[in-house]
PDB file of C-alpha atoms (C1' of nucleotides) in Angstrom:
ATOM      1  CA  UNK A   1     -32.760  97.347 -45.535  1.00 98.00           C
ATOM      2  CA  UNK A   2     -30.198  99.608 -46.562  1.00 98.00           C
ATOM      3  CA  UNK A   3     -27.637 100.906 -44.169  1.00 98.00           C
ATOM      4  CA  UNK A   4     -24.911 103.042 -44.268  1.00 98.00           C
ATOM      5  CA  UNK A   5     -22.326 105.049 -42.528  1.00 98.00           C
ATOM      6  CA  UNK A   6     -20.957 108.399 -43.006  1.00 98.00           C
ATOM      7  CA  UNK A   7     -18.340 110.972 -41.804  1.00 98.00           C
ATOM      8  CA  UNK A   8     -19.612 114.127 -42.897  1.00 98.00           C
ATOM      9  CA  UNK A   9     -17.135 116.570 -41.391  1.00 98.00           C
ATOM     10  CA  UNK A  10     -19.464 118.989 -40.460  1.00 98.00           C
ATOM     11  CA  UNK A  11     -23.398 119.418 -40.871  1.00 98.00           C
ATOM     12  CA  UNK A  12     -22.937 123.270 -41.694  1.00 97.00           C
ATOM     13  CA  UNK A  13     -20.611 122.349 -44.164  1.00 97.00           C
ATOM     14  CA  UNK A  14     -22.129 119.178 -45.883  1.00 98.00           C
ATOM     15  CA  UNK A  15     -25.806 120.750 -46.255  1.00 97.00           C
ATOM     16  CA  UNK A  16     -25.840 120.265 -49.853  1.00 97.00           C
ATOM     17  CA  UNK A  17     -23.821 117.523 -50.331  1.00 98.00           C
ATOM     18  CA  UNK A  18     -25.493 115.270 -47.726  1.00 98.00           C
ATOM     19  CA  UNK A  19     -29.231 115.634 -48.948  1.00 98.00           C
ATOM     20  CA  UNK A  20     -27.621 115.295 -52.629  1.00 98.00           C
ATOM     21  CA  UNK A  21     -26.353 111.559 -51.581  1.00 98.00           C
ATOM     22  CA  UNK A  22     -29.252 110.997 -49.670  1.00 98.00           C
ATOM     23  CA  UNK A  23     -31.805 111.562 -52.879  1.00 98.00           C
ATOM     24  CA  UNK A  24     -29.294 109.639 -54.619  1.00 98.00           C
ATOM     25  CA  UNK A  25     -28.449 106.310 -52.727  1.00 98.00           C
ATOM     26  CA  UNK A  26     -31.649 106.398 -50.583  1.00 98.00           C
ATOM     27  CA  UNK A  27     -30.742 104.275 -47.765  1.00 98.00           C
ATOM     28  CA  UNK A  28     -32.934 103.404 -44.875  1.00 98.00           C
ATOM     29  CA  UNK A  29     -31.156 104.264 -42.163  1.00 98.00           C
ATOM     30  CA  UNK A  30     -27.683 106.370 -41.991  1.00 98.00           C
ATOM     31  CA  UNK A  31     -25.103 106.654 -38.961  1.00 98.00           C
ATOM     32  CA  UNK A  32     -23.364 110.174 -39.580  1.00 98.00           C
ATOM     33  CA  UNK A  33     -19.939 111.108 -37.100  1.00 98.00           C
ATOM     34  CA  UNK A  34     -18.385 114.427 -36.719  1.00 98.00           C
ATOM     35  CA  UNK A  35     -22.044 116.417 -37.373  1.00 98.00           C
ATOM     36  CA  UNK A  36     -19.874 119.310 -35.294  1.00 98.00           C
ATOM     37  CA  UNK A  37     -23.324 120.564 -34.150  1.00 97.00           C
ATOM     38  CA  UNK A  38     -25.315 120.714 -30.932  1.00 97.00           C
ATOM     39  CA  UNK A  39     -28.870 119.162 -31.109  1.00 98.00           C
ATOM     40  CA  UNK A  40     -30.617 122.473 -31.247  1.00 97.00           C
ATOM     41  CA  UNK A  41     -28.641 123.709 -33.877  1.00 97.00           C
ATOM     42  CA  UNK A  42     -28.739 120.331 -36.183  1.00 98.00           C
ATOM     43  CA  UNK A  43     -31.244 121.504 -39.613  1.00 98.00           C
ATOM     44  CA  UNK A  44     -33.336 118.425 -38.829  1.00 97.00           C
ATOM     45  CA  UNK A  45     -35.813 119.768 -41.112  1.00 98.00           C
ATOM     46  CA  UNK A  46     -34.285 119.165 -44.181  1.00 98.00           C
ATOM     47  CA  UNK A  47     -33.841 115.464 -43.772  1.00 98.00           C
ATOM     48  CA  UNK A  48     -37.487 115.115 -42.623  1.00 98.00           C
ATOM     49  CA  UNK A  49     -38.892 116.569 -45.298  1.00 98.00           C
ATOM     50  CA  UNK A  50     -37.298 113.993 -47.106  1.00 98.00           C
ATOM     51  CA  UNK A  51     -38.466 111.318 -44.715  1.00 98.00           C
ATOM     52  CA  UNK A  52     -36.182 110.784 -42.436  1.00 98.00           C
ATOM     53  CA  UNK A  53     -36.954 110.748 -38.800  1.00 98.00           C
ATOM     54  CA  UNK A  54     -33.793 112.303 -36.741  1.00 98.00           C
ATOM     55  CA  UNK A  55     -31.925 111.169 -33.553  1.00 98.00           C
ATOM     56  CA  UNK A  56     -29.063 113.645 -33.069  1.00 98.00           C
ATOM     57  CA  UNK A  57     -25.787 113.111 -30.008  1.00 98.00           C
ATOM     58  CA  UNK A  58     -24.238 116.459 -30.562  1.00 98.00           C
ATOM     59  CA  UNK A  59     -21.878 119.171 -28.709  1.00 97.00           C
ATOM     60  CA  UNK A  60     -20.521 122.102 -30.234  1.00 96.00           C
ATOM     61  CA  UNK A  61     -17.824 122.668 -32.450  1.00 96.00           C
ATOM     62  CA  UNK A  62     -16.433 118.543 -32.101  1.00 96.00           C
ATOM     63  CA  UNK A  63     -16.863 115.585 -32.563  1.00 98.00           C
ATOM     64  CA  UNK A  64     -21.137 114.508 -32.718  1.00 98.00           C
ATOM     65  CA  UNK A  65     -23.226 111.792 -33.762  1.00 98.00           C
ATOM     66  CA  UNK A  66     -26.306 111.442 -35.586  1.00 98.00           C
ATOM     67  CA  UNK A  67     -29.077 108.780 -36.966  1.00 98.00           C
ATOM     68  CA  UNK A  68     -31.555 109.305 -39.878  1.00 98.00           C
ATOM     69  CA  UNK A  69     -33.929 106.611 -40.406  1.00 98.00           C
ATOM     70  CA  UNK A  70     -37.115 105.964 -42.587  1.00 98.00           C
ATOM     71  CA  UNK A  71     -38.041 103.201 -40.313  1.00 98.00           C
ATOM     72  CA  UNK A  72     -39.139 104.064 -36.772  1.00 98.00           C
ATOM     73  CA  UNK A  73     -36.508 104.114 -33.704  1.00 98.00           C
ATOM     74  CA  UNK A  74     -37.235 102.973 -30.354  1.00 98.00           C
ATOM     75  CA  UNK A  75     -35.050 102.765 -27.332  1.00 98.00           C
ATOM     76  CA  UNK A  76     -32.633 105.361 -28.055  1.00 98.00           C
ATOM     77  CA  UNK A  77     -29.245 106.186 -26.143  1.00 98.00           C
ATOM     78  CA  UNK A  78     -26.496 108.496 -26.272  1.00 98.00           C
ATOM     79  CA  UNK A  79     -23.222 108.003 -25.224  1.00 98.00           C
ATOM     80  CA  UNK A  80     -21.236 104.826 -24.620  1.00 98.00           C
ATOM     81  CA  UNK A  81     -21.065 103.597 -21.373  1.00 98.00           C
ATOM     82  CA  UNK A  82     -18.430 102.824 -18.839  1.00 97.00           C
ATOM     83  CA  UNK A  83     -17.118 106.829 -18.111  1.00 97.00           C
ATOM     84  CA  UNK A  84     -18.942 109.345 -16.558  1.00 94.00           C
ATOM     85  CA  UNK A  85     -16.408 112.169 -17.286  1.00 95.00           C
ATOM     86  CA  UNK A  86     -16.328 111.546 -20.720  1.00 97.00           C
ATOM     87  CA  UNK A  87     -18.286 114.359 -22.107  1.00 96.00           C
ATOM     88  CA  UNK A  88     -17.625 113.366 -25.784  1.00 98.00           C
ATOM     89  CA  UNK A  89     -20.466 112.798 -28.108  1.00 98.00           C
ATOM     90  CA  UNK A  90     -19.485 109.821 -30.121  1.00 98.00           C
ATOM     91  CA  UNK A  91     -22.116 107.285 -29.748  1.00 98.00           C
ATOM     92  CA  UNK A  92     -25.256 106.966 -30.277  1.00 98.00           C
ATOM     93  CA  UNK A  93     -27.913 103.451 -30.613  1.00 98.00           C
ATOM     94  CA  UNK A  94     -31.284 102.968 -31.627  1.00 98.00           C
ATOM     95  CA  UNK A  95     -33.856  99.929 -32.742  1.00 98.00           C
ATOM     96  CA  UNK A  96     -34.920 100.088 -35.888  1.00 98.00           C
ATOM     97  CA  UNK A  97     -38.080  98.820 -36.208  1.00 98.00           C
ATOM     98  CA  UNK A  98     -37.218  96.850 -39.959  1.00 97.00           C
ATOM     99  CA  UNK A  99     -39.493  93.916 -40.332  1.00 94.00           C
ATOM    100  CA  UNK A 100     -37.402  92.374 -37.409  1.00 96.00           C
ATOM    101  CA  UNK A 101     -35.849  94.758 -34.721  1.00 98.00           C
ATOM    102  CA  UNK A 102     -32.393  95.317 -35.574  1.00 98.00           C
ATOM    103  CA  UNK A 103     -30.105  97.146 -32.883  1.00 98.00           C
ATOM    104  CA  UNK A 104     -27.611  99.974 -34.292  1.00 98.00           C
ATOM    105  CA  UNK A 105     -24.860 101.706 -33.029  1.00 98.00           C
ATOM    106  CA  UNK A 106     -23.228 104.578 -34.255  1.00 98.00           C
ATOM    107  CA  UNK A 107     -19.960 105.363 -33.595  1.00 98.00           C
ATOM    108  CA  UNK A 108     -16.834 107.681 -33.927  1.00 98.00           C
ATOM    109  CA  UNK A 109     -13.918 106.462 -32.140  1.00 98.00           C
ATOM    110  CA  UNK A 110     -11.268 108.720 -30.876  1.00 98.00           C
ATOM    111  CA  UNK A 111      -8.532 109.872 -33.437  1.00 98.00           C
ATOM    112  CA  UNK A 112      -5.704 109.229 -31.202  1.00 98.00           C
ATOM    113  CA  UNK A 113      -2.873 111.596 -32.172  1.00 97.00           C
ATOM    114  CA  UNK A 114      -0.526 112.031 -31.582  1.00 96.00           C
ATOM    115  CA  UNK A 115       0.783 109.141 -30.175  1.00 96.00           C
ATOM    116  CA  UNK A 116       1.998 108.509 -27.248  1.00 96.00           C
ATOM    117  CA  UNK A 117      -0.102 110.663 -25.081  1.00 95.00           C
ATOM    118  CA  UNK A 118      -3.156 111.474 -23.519  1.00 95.00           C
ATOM    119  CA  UNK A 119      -5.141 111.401 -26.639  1.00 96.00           C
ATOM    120  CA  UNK A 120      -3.863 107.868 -27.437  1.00 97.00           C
ATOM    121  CA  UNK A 121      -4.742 106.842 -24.137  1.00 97.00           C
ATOM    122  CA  UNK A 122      -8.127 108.064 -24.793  1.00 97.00           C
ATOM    123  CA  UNK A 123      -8.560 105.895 -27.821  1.00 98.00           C
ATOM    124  CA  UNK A 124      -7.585 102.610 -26.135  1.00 98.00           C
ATOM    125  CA  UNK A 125      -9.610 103.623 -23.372  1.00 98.00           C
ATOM    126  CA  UNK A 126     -12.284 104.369 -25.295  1.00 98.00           C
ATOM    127  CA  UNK A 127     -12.086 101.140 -27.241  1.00 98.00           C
ATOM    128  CA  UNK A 128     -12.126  98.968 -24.435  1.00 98.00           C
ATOM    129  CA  UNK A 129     -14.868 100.729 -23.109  1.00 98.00           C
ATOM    130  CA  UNK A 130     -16.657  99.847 -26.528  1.00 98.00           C
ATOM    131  CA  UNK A 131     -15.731  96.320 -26.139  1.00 98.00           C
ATOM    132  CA  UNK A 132     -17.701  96.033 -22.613  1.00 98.00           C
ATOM    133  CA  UNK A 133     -20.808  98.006 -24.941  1.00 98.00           C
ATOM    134  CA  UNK A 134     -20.407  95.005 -27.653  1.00 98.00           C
ATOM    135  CA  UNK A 135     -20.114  92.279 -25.752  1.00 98.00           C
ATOM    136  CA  UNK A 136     -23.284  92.714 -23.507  1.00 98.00           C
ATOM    137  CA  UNK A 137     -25.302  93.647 -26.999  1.00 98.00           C
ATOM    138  CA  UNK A 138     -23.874  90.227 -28.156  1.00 98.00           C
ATOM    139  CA  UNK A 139     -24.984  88.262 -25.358  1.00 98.00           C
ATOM    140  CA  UNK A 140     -28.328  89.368 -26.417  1.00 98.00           C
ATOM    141  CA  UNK A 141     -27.757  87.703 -29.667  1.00 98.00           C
ATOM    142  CA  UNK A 142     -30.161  89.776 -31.996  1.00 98.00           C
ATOM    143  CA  UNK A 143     -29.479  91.076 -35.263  1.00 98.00           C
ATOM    144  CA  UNK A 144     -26.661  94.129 -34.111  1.00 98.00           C
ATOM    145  CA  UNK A 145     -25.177  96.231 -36.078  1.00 98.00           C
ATOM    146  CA  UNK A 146     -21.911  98.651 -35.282  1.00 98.00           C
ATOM    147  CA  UNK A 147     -21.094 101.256 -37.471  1.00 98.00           C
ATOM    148  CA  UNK A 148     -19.022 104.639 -37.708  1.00 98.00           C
ATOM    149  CA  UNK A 149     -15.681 105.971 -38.320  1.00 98.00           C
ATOM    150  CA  UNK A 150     -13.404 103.730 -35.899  1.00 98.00           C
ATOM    151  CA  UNK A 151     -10.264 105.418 -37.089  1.00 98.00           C
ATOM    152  CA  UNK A 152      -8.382 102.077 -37.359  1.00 98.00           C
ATOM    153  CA  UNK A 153      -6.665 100.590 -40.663  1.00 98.00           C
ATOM    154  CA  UNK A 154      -7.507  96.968 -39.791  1.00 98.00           C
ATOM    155  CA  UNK A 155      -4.361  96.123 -41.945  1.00 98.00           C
ATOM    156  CA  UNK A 156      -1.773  96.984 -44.405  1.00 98.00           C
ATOM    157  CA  UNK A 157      -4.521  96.095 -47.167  1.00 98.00           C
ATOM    158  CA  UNK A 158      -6.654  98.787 -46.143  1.00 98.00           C
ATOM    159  CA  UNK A 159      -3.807 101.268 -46.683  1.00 98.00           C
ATOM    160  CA  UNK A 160      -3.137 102.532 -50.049  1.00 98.00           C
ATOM    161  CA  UNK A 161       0.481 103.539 -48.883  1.00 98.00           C
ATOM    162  CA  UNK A 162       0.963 101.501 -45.466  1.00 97.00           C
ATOM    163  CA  UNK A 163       4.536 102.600 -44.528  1.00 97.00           C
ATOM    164  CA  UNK A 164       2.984 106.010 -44.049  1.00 96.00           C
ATOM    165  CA  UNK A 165       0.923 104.816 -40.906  1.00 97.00           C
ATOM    166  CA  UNK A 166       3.163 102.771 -39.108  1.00 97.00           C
ATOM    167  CA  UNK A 167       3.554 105.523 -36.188  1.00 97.00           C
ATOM    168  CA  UNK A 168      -0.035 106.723 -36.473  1.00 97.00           C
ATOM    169  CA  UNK A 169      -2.766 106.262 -33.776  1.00 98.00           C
ATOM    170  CA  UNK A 170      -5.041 104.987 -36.782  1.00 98.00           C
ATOM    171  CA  UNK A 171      -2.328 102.263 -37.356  1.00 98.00           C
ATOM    172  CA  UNK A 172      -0.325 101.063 -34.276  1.00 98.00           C
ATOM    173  CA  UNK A 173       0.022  97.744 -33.238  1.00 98.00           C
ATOM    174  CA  UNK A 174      -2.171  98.429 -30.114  1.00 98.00           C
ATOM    175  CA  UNK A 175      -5.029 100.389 -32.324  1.00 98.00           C
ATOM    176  CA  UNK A 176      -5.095  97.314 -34.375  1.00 98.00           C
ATOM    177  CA  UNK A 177      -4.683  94.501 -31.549  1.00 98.00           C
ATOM    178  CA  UNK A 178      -7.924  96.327 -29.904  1.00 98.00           C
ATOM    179  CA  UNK A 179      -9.924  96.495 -32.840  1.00 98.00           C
ATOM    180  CA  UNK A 180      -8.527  92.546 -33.715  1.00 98.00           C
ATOM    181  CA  UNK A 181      -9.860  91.764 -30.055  1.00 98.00           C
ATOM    182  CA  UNK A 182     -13.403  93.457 -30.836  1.00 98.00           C
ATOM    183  CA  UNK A 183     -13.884  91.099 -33.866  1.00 98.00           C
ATOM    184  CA  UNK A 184     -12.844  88.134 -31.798  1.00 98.00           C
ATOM    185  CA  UNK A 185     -16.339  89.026 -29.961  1.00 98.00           C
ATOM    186  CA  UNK A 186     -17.492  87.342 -33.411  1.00 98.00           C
ATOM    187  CA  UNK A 187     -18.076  90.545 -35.149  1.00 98.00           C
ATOM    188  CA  UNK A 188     -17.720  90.156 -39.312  1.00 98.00           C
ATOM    189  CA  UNK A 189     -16.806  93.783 -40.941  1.00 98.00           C
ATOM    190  CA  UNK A 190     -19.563  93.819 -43.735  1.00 98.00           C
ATOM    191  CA  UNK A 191     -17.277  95.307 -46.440  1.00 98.00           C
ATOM    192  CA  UNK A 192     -14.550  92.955 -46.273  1.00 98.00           C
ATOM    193  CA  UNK A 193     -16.210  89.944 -46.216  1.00 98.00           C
ATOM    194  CA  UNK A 194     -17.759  90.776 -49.281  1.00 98.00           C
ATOM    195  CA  UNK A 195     -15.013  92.340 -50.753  1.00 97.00           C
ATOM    196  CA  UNK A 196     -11.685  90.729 -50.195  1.00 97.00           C
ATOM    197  CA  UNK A 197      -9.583  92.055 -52.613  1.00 97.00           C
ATOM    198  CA  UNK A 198      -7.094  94.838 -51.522  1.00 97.00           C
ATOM    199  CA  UNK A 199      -7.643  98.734 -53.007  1.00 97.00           C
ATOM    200  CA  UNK A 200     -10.572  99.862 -51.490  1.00 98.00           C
ATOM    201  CA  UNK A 201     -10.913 102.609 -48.808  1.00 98.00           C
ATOM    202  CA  UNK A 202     -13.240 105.458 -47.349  1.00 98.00           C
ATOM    203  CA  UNK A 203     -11.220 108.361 -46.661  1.00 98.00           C
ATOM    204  CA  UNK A 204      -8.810 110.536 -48.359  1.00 98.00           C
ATOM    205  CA  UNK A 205      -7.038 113.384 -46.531  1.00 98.00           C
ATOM    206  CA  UNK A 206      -7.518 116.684 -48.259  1.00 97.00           C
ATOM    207  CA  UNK A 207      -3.744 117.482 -48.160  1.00 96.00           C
ATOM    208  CA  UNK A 208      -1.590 116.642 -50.651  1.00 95.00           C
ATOM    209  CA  UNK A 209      -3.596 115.626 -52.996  1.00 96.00           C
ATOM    210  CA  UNK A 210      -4.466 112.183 -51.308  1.00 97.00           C
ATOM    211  CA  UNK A 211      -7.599 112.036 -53.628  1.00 97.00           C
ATOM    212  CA  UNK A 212      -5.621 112.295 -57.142  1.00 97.00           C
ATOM    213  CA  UNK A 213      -3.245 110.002 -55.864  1.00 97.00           C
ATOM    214  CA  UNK A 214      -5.573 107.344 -54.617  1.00 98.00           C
ATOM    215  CA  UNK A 215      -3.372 107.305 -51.439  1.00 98.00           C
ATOM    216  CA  UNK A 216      -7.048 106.708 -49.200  1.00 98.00           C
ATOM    217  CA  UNK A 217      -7.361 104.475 -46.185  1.00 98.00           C
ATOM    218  CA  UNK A 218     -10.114 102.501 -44.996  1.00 98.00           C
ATOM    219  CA  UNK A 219     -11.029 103.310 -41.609  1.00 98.00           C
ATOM    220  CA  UNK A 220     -15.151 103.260 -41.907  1.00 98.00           C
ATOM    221  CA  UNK A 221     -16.764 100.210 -40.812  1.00 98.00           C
ATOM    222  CA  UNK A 222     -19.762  98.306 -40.163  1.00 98.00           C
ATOM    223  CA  UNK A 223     -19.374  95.258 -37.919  1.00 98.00           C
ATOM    224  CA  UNK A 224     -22.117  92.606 -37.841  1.00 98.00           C
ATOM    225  CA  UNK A 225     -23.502  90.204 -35.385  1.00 98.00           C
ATOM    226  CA  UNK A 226     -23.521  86.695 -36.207  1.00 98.00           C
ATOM    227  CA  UNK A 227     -27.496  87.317 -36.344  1.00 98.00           C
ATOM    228  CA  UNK A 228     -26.963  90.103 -38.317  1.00 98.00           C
ATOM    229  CA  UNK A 229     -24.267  88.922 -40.411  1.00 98.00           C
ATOM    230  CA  UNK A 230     -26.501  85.800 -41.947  1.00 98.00           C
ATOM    231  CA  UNK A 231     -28.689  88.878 -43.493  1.00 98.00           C
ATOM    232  CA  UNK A 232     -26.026  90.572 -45.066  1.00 98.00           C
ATOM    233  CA  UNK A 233     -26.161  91.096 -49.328  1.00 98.00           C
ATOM    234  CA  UNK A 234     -24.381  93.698 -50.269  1.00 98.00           C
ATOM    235  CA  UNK A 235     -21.661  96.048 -48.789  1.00 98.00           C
ATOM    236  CA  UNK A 236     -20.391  98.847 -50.918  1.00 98.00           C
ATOM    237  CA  UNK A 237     -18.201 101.944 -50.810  1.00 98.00           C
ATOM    238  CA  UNK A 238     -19.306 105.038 -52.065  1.00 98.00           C
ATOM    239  CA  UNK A 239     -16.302 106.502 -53.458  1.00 98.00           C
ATOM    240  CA  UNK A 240     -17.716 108.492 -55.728  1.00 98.00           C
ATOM    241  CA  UNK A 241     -19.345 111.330 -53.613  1.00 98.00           C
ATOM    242  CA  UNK A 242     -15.371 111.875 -52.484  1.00 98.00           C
ATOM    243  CA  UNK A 243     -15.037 113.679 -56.401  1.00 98.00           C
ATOM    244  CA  UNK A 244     -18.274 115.961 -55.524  1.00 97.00           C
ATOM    245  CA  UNK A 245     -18.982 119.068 -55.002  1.00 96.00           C
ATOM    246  CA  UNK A 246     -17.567 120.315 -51.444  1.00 97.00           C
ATOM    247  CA  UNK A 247     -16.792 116.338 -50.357  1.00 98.00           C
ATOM    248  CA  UNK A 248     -16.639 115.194 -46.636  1.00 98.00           C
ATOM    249  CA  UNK A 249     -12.789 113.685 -46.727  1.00 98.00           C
ATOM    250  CA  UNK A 250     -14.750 110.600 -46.092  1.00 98.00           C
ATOM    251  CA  UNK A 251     -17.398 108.766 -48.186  1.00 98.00           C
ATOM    252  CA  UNK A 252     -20.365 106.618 -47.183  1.00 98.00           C
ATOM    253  CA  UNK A 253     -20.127 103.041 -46.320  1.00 98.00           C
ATOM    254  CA  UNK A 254     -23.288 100.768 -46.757  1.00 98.00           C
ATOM    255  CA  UNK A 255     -24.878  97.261 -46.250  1.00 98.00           C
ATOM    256  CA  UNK A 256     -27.539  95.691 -47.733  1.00 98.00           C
ATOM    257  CA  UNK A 257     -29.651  93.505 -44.695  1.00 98.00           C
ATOM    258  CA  UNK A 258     -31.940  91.124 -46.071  1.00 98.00           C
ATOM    259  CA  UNK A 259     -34.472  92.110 -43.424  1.00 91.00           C
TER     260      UNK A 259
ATOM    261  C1'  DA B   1       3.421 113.430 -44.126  1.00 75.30           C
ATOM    262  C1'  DT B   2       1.494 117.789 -45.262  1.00 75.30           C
ATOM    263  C1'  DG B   3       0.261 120.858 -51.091  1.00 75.30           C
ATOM    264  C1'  DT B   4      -6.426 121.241 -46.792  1.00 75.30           C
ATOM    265  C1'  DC B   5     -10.734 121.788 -44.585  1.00 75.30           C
ATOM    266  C1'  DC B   6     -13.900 122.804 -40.646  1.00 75.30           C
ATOM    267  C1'  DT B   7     -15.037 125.258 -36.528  1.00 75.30           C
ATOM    268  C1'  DT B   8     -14.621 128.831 -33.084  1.00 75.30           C
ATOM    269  C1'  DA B   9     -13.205 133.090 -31.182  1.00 75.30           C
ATOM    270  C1'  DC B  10      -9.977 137.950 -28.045  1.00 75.30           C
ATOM    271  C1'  DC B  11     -13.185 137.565 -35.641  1.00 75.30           C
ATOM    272  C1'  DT B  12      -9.850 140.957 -42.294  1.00 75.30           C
ATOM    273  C1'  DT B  13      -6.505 135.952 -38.801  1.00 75.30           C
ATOM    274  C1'  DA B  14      -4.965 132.218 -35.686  1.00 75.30           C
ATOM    275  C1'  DA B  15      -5.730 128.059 -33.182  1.00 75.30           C
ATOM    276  C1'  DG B  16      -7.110 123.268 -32.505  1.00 75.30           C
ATOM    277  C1'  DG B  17      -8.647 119.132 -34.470  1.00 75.30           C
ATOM    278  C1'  DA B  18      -8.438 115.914 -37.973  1.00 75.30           C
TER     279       DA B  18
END
DNA sequence: ATGTCCTTACCTTAAGGA
């Protein structure tokens, strides 16, 4: 099974280029952040004519969260737990009903800039409110799958230019200690452990030419289960569809589940 | 670290978010 993640930066705005990579790479089942749509408004047409059924968390204008899946869904939720005034949609979980049921969240953490302030506050809220989400989904100890946009640099290796982001929310040493305290859970991030090597990221800013320079981060992740993490096969970038036509300033993120 | 992009709204232009 073929799974991927995917910061699209906008449904309205991505309408060609998403079905284009979606032809293309033809993965099973995608996690997309920042659709910037309500539900109603969300073409879900498009992607089932090619397939796909489509479970949509959206609001307007922000933030939003979607899954598109081959497979059938069951059981699925929006919105993380632990806050009832948080009116943000960034997460969203479903079953996919693979050959063995495999639980997947999708997820766009909070930005967090700038920081110190309320926004930063949010994130590390946020986060430990998505620790709380992970470790009862652990306890269950199924195949579990977390994926999104967590707008954290795990480390200086995922930066292309690391002294750049040593005051940014995606970079503190409190963004990091959080998302360092998540993988303690026993989480393995798919990409890196099939990847080690420095040099490889998922998102280059549109400013400054960040994409001719190579200066990207890598901030897109998919954390595994130990159940889910003995199926893993393959995790690639693909950094490619950043030199399309029209790019999201991210690029998809994928696994391969032996499943 | 700002050379851009996306969305919305008091809509031929600015603002908020990233």
């Amino acid at each position: 099974m073929k799974l991927a993640t995917f910061n699209i930066n906008g449904i309205k705005a991505r309408i060609e280029a998403l079905p284009a990579w979606l032809a293309a790479a033809s993965p099973d089942v995608v996690c997309l952040q920042e659709i910037k749509s309500v539900d109603q408004a969300f073409p879900r047409e498009i992607f089932e004519t090619m397939g796909y059924r489509v479970e949509t968390h959206g609001q307007k204008s922000f933030n939003g969260v979607a899954i598109l899946s081959k497979l059938p869904l069951e059981d699925v939720t929006r919105g993380l737990p632990g806050d009832e005034a948080d009116e943000q949609a960034r997460w969203i979980e479903a079953t996919v009903m693979a050959h063995r049921p495999i639980r997947v969240c999708g997820l766009y953490l909070p930005n967090g800039n700038p920081a110190p302030g309320p926004k930063y506050d949010y994130k590390l809220g946020w986060m430990a409110r998505m620790e709380a989400r992970a470790r009862a989904l652990l306890a269950l100890e199924e195949p579990t799958v977390f994926c999104g946009d967590y707008n954290v640099i795990p480390q200086d290796a995922d930066a292309a230019r690391p002294e750049l982001w040593t005051t940014d929310a995606l970079a503190l040493p409190a963004s990091r200690a959080a998302f360092r305290q998540l993988m303690a859970l026993g989480l393995t991030d798919a990409f890196r452990a099939r990847n080690p090597a420095p040099g490889h990221y998922s998102f280059w800013d549109y400013q400054a030419g960040a994409w001719e320079r190579n200066n990207g981060i890598r901030i897109d992740h998919l954390l595994l289960s130990p159940q889910a993490a003995d199926l893993l096969t393959e995790a690639q970038i693909d950094k490619q569809v950043r030199a399309g036509d029209k790019p999201s300033d991210h690029v998809p993120v994928w696994v391969n589940l032996d499943i």
